[in-house]
Tab-separated table of C-alpha atoms in Angstrom:
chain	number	residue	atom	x	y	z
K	20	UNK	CA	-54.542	67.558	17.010
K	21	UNK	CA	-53.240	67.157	12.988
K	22	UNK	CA	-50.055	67.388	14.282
K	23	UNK	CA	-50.501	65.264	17.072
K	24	UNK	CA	-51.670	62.165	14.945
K	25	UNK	CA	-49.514	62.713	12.155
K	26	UNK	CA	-46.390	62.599	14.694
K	27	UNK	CA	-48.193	58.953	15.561
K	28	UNK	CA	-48.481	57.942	12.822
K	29	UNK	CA	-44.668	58.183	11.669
K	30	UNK	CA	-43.519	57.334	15.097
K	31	UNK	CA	-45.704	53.796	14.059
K	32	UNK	CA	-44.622	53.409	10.442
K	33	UNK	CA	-41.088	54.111	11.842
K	34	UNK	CA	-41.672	51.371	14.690
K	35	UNK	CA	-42.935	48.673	11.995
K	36	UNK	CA	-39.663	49.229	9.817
K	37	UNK	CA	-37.799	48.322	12.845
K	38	UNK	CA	-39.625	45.563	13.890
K	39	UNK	CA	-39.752	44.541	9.880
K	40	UNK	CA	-37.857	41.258	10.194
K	41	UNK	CA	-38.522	39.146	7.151
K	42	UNK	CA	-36.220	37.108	4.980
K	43	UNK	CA	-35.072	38.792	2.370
K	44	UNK	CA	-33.662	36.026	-0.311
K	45	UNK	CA	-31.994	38.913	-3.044
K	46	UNK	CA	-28.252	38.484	-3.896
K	47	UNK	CA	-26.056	40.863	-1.603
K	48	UNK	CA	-23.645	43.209	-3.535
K	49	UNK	CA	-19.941	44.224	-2.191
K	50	UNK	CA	-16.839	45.077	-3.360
K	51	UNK	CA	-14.438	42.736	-3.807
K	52	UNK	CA	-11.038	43.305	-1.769
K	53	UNK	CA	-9.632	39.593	-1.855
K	54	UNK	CA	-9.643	35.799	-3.355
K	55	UNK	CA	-8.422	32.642	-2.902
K	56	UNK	CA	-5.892	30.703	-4.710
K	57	UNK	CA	-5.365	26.818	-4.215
K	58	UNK	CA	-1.637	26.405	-3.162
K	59	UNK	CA	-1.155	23.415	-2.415
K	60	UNK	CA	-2.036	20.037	-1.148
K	61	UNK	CA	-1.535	17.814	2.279
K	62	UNK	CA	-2.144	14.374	2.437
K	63	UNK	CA	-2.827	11.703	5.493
K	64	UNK	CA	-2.593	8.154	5.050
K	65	UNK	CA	-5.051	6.340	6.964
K	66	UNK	CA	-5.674	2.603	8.243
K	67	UNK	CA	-8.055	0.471	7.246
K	68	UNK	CA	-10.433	0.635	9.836
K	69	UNK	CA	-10.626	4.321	9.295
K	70	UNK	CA	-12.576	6.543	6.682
K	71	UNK	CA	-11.600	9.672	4.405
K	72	UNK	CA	-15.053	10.651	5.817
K	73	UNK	CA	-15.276	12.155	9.080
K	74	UNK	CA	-18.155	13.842	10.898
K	75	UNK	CA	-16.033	16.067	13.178
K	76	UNK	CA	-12.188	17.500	11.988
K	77	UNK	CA	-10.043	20.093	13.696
K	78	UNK	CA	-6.630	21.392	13.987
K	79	UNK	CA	-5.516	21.582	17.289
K	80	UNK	CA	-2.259	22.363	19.438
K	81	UNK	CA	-0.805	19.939	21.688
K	82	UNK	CA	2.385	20.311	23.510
K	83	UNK	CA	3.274	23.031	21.303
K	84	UNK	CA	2.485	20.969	18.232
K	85	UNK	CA	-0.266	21.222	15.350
K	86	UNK	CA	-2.760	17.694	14.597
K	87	UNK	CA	-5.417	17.622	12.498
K	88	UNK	CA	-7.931	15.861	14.817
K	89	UNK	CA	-10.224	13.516	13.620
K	90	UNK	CA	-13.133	11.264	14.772
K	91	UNK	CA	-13.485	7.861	13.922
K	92	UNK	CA	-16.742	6.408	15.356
K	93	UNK	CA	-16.140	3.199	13.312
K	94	UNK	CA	-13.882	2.494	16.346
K	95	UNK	CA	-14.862	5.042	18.521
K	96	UNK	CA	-12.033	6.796	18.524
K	97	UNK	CA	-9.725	10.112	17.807
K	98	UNK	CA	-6.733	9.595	14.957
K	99	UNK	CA	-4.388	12.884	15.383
K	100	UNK	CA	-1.945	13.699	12.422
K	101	UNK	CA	0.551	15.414	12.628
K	102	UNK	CA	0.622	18.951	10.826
K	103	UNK	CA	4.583	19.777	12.070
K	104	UNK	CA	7.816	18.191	12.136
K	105	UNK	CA	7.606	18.104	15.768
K	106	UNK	CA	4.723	15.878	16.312
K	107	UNK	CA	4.118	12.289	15.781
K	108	UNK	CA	1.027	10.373	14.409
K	109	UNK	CA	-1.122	8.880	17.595
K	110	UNK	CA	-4.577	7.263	18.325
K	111	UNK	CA	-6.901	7.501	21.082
K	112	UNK	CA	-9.584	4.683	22.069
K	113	UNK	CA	-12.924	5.043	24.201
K	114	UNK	CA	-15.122	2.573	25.734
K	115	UNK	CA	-18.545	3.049	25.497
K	116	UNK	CA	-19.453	0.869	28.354
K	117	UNK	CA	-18.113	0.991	32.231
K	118	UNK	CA	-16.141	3.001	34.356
K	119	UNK	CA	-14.299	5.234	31.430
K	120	UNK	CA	-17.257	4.476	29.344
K	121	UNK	CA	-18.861	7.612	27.520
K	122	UNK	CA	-20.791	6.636	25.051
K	123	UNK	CA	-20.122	6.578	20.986
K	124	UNK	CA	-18.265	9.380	20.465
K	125	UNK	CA	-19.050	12.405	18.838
K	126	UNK	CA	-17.396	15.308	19.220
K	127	UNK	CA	-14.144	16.692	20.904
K	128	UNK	CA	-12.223	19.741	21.969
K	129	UNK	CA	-8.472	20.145	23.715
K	130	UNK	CA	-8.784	21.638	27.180
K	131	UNK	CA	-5.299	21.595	27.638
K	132	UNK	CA	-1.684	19.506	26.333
K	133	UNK	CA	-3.093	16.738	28.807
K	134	UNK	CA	-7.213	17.002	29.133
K	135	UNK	CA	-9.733	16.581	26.128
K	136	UNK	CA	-13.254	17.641	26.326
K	137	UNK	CA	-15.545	15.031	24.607
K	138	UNK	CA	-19.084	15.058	23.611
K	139	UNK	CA	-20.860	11.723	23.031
K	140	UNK	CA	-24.304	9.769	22.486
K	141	UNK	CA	-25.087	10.890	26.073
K	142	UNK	CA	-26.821	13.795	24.580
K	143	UNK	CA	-26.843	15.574	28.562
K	144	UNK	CA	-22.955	14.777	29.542
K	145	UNK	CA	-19.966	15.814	28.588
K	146	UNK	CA	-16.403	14.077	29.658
K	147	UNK	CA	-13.708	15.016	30.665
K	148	UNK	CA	-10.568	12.681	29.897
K	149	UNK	CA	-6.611	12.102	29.417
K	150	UNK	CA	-5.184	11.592	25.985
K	151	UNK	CA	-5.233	8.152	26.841
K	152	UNK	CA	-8.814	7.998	26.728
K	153	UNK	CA	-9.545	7.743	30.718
K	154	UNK	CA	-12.470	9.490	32.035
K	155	UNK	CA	-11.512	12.091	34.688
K	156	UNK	CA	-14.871	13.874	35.161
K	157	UNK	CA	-18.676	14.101	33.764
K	158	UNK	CA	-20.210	16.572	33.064
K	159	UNK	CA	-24.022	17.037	33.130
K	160	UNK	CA	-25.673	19.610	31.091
K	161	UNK	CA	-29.498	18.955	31.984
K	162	UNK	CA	-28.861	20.964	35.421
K	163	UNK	CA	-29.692	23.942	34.802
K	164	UNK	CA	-33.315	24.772	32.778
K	165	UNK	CA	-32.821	26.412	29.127
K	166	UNK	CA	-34.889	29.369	28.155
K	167	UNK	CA	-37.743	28.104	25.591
K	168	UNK	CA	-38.265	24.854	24.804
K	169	UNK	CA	-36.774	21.634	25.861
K	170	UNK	CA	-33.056	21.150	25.120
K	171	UNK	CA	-30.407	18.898	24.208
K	172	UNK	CA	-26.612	19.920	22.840
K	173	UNK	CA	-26.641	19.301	19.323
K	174	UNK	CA	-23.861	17.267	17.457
K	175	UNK	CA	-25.762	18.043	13.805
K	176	UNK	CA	-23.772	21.211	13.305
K	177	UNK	CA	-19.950	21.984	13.076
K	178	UNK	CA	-17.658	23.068	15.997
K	179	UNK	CA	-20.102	22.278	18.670
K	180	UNK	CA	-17.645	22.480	21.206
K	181	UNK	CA	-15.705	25.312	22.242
K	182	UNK	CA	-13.039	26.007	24.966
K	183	UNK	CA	-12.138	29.494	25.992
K	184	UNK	CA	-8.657	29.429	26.667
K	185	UNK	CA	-8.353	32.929	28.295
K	186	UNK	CA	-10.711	32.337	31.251
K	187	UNK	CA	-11.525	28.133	30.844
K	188	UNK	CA	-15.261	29.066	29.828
K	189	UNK	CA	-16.098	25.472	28.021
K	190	UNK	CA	-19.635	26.317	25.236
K	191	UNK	CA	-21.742	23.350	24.393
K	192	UNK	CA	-24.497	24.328	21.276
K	193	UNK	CA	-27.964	23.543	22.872
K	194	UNK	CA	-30.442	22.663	20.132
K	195	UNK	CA	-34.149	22.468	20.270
K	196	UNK	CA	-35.457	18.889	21.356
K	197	UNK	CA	-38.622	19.434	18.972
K	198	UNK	CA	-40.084	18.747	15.506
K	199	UNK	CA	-37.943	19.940	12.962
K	200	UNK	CA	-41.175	20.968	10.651
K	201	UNK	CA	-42.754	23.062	13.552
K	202	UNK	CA	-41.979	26.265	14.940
K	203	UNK	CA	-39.287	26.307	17.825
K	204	UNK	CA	-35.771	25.185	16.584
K	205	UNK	CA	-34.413	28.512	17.041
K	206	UNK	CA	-36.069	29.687	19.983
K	207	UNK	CA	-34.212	30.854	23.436
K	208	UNK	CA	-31.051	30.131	24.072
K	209	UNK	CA	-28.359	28.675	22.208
K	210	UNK	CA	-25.564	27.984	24.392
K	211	UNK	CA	-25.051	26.473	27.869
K	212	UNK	CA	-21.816	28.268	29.456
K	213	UNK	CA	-19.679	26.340	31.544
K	214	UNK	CA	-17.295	28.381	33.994
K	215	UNK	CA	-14.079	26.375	34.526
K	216	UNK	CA	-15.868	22.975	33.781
K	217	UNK	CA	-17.746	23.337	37.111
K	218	UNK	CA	-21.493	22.429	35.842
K	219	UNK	CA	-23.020	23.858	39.533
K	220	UNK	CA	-21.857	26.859	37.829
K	221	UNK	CA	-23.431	26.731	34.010
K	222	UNK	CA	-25.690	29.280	32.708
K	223	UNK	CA	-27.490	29.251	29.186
K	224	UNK	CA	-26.047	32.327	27.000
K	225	UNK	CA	-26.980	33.832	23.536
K	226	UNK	CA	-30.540	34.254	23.363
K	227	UNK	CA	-31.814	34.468	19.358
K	228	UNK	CA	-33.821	37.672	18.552
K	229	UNK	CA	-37.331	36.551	18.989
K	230	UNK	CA	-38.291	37.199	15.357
K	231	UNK	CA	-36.235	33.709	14.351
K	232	UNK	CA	-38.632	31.670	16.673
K	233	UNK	CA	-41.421	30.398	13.963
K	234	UNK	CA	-39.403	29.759	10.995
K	235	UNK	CA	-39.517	26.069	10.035
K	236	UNK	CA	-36.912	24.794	7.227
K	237	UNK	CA	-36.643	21.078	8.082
K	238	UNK	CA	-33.955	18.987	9.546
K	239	UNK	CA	-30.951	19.441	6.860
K	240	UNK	CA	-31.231	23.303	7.609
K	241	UNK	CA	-30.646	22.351	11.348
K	242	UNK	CA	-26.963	22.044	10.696
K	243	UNK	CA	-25.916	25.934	11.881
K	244	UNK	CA	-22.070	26.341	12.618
K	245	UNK	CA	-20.180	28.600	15.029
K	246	UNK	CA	-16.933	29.438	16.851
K	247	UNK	CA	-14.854	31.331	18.904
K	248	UNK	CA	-12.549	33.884	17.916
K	249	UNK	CA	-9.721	35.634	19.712
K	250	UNK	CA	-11.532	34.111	23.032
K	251	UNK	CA	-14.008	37.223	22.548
K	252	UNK	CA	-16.481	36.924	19.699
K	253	UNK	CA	-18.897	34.084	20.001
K	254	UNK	CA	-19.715	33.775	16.066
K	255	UNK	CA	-23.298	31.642	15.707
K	256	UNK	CA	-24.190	31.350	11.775
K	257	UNK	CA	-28.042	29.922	10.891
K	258	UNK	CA	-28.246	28.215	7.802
K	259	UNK	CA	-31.076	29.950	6.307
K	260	UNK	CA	-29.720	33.847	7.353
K	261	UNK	CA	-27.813	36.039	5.419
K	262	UNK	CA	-26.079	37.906	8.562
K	263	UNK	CA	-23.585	36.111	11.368
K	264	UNK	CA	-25.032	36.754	14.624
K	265	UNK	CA	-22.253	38.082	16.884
K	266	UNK	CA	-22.247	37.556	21.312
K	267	UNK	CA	-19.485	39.882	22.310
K	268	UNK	CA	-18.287	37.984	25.476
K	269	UNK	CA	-16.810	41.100	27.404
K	270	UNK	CA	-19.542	43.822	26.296
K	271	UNK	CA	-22.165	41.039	26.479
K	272	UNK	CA	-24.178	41.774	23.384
K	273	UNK	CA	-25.264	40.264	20.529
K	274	UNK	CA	-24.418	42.324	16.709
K	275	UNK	CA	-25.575	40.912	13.554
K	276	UNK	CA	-23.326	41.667	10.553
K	277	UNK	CA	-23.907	40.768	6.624
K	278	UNK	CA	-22.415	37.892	5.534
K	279	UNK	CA	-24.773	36.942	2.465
K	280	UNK	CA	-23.443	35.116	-0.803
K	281	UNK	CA	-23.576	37.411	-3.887
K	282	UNK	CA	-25.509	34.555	-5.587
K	283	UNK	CA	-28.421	35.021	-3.103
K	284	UNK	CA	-29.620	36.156	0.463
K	285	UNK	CA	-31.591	34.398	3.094
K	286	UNK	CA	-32.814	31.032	2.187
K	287	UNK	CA	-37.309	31.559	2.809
K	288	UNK	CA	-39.172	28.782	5.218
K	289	UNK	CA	-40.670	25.572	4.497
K	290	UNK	CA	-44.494	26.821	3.727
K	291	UNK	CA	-45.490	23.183	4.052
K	292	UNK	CA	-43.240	21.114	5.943
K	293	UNK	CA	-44.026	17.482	5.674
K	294	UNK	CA	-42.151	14.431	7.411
K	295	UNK	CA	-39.922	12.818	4.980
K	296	UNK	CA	-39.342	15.540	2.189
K	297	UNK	CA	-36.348	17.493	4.171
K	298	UNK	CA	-33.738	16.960	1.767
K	299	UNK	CA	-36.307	17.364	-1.412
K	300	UNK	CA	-36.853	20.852	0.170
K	301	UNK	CA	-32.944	21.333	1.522
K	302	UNK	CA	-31.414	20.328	-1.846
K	303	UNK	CA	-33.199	23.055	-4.006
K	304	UNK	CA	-32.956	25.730	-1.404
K	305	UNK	CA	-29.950	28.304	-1.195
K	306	UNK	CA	-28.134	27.919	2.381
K	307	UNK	CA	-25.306	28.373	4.632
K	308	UNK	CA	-23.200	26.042	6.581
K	309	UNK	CA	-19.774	25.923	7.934
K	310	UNK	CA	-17.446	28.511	9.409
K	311	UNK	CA	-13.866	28.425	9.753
K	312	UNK	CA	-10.997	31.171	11.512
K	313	UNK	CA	-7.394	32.058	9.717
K	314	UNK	CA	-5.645	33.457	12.655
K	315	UNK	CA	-2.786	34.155	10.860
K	316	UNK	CA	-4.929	36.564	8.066
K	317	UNK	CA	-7.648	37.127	10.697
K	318	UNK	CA	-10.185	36.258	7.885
K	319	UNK	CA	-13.363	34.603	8.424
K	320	UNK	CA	-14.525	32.054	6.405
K	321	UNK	CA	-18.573	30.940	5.400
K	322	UNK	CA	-19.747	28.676	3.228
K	323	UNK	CA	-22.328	29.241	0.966
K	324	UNK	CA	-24.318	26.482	-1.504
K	325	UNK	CA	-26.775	27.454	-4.460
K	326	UNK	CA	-29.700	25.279	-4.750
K	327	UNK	CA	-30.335	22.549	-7.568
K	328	UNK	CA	-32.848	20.497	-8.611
K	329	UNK	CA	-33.442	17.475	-6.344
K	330	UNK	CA	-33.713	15.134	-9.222
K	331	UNK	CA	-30.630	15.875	-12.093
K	332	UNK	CA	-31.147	15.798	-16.153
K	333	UNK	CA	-29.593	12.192	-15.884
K	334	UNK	CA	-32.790	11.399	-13.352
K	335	UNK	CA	-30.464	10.359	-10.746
K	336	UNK	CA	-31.193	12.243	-7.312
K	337	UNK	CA	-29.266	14.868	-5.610
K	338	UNK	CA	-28.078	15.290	-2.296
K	339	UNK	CA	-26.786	18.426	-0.682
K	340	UNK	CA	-22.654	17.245	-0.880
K	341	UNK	CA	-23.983	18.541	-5.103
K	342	UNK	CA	-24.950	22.327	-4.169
K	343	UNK	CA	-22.322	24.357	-6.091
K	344	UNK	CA	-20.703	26.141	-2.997
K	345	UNK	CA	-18.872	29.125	-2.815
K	346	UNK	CA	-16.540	30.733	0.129
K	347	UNK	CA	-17.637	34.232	1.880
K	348	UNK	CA	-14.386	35.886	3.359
K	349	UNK	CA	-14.798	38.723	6.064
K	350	UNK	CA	-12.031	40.467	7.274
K	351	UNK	CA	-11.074	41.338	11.123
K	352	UNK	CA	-13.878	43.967	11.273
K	353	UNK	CA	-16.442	41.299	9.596
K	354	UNK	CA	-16.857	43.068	6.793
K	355	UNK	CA	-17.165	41.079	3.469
K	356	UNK	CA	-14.056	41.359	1.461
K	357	UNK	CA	-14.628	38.335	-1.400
K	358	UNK	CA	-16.271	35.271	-2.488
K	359	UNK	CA	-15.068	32.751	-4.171
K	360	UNK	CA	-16.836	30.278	-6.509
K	361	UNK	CA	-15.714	26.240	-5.982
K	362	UNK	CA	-15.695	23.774	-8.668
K	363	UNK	CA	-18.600	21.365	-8.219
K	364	UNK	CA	-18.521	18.337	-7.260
K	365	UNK	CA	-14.982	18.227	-6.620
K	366	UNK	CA	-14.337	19.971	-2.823
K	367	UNK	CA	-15.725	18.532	-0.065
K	368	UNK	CA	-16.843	20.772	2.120
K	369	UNK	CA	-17.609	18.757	5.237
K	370	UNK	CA	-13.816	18.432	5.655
K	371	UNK	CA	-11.700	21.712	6.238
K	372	UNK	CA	-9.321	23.410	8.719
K	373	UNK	CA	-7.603	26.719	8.405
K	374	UNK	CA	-3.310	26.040	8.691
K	375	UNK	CA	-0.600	28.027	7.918
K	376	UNK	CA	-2.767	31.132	6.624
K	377	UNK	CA	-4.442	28.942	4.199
K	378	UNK	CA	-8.258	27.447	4.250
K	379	UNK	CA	-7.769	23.716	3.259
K	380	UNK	CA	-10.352	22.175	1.996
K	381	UNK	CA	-11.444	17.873	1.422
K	382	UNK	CA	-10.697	16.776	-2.242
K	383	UNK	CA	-12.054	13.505	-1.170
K	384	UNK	CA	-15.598	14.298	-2.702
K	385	UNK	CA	-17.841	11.410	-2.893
K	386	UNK	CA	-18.430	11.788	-7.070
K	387	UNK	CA	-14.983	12.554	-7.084
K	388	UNK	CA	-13.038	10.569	-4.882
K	389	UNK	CA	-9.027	10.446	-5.517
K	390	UNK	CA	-8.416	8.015	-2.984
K	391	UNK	CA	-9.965	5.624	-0.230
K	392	UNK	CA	-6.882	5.368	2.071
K	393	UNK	CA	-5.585	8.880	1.952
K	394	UNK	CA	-7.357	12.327	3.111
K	395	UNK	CA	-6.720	14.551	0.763
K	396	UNK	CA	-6.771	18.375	1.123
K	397	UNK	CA	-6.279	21.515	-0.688
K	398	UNK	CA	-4.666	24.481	0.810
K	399	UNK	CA	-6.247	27.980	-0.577
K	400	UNK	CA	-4.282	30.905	-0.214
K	401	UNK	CA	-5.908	34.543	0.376
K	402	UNK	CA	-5.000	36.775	-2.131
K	403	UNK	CA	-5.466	41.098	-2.690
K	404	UNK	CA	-7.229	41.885	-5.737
C-alpha cells in the first residue's frame, strides 16, 4: 500500500510539472554564434500624398522582379518600388465604394505575377483583384464557425496575410472579437485556412495550448506577428511569450521553441486591467513583436523591446516606438544563435523587410526622422562570431 501511494504521489507531482505553465519573465541565456552589422542603406523617394509611415510593408516578387510593397491608406492604395534593375516604380488605386469597391485598405499579399490578395475594413472579406486594382472575387471569412469565441481577422499585427505558394493555401490571422482586458484573446483558433481561395472549403487551423486562454495584457500586446516559411512552418509569435509557437503544415503539429531576449523572458499579465491605461501598462512592460525570414541565410528574425518608464526624466510621455529593442536571430533549426542590441530611438522597427541576405530596417524614426519625402532603410548584415 506504501508503495502504492508513494508511486501516486510522484506520478501527480510529475503530472503538475507538466501541466506547470506559468510565465516565467527571467532573462534566457545562449551562446552566441552570430551578429549583425549595418551595411548599408536603400532609399525610396516618395510623393506627396504618401507617408515614410506605413502600417503594412513587404518585399514581394512580381514577374520575376523584387518591390518593396507598401500601403498607403491616405489614398487607399499600394506604391511598389522597385528593389532590381529590372522593375519599374508603379501604383495601384482601390475604390472603397461600388462594384470593385473593397473597403479602406489594409493589408495585401501577391497570389500570383497577375492576382493580389487584399484585406480591408470589411473585417469578414477578403478580395481578390488584378494589379490594376479590379475586384475579381470576394471572399467571405464568417462561413465557417471558429473554435472559442467570436472572431474577426485581425489587421493589428504584422504579416496577417499569407499565401502558400506550393499548394495555393491562402492564411488569414483570426483574432478574438472581445475585450482586450478580459480573458479570451488567445483562445481557440488562430487561423482560418483557405484551400485554393475556395471559402466553401475554409477550415480554422492552429489551435493555442489551452493554458494561454486567461491571460489579459491589454490592447498594445494584441499586436502578435507570424509567417510562413519554406511553405511548411506556420511561425505564430505572442507578444508576451518567450517561445515561437510552431504548426508544422505536413506533420500537422504544433512545437514551441525558445526564442526569449537575453534581457528578459515572458512579459507577466495585466493584474488589473482597466480601460484606458493600455499603453501606461504596454510601455513599461518587456515584449515581443515582429518577425521577419532571410531566405538567403535561412535566419529568423524577432524583435524584442525592454520596458521604460511611461513618463521620461524630461516628464514628457513615452510611447512604445521608445522601448530600446533588440533583434533575436534563430538559425534553420530555430535555435537561437545571437541578439543584437539597436540604438534607441533611432530604428524604426515598424518598417523592415529581409533583401539580399540582409534585415533592413526604417531609419525614419519619429524622434529621429532624416527625411519626410524619402524612406529610409538600413541593411544589416549577419555576421559569425
Amino acid at each position: 500500500m506504501k508503495n502504492i501511494l508513494f508511486s501516486v504521489l510522484l506520478l501527480c507531482i510529475w503530472a503538475s510539472c507538466k501541466e506547470d505553465k506559468r510565465l516565467d519573465p527571467t532573462p534566457r541565456e545562449f551562446d552566441q554564434r552570430m551578429t549583425l552589422v549595418p551595411m548599408d542603406t536603400l532609399v525610396f523617394s516618395i510623393s506627396d500624398k504618401s507617408n515614410v509611415y506605413s502600417r503594412y510593408i513587404k518585399k514581394v516578387e512580381i514577374n520575376g522582379n523584387e518591390y518593396l510593397g507598401v500601403v498607403n491608406e491616405n489614398t487607399n492604395g499600394m506604391e511598389f518600388y522597385a528593389l532590381s534593375k529590372g522593375g519599374d516604380n508603379f501604383k495601384i488605386h482601390f475604390k472603397t465604394e461600388g462594384p470593385n469597391g473593397i473597403g479602406k485598405l489594409k493589408a495585401f499579399e501577391v497570389i500570383s505575377d497577375s492576382t493580389l490578395l487584399v484585406g480591408s475594413t470589411h473585417r469578414i472579406r477578403l478580395y481578390v483583384t488584378d494589379l490594376m486594382g479590379n475586384l475579381i472575387k470576394t471572399l467571405k471569412t464568417n462561413i465557417i464557425e471558429r473554435k472559442g469565441f467570436p472572431f474577426v481577422q485581425s489587421y493589428s499585427t504584422f504579416n496577417p496575410l499569407v499565401n502558400n505558394k506550393t499548394n495555393g493555401d491562402l492564411y488569414v490571422l483570426t483574432g478574438v472579437d472581445t475585450d482586450y482586458n478580459a480573458p479570451g484573446k488567445w483562445s481557440g483558433t488562430m487561423f482560418l485556412k483557405i484551400p485554393n481561395m475556395e471559402d466553401e472549403s475554409a477550415v480554422h487551423v492552429f489551435e493555442l495550448p489551452s493554458h494561454f486562454y486567461n491571460y489579459v495584457h491589454g490592447a498594445y500586446f494584441s499586436h502578435s506577428s507570424h509567417l510562413l516559411i519554406e511553405d511548411r512552418y506556420l511561425v505564430f509569435a505572442l507578444p508576451f511569450y518567450n517561445n515561437i509557437l510552431i504548426h508544422d503544415l505536413e506533420k500537422e503539429e504544433l512545437i514551441e521553441k525558445e526564442a526569449g531576449s537575453r534581457h528578459f523572458g515572458d512579459a507577466l499579465p495585466w493584474e488589473h486591467a482597466e480601460n484606458g491605461k493600455s499603453e501606461s501598462f504596454y510601455v513599461p512592460s518587456n515584449s515581443y513583436r515582429e518577425l521577419a525570414y532571410d531566405e538567403e541565410n535561412k535566419l529568423l528574425y524577432r524583435l524584442a523591446y525592454q520596458g521604460v518608464d511611461y513618463i521620461g526624466p524630461d516628464g514628457e510621455q513615452r510611447n512604445w516606438d521608445n522601448k530600446p529593442p533588440s533583434v533575436i536571430m534563430l538559425n534553420s533549426d530555430f535555435e537561437k544563435v545571437g541578439e543584437v542590441d539597436l540604438p534607441l530611438n533611432t530604428i524604426y522597427t515598424r518598417m523592415y523587410f529581409t533583401h539580399n541576405g540582409k534585415l533592413y530596417l526604417s531609419l525614419n524614426h519619429p524622434d529621429n526622422n532624416p527625411s519626410e519625402d524619402e524612406m529610409v532603410f538600413v541593411g544589416f548584415k549577419p555576421e559569425k562570431l
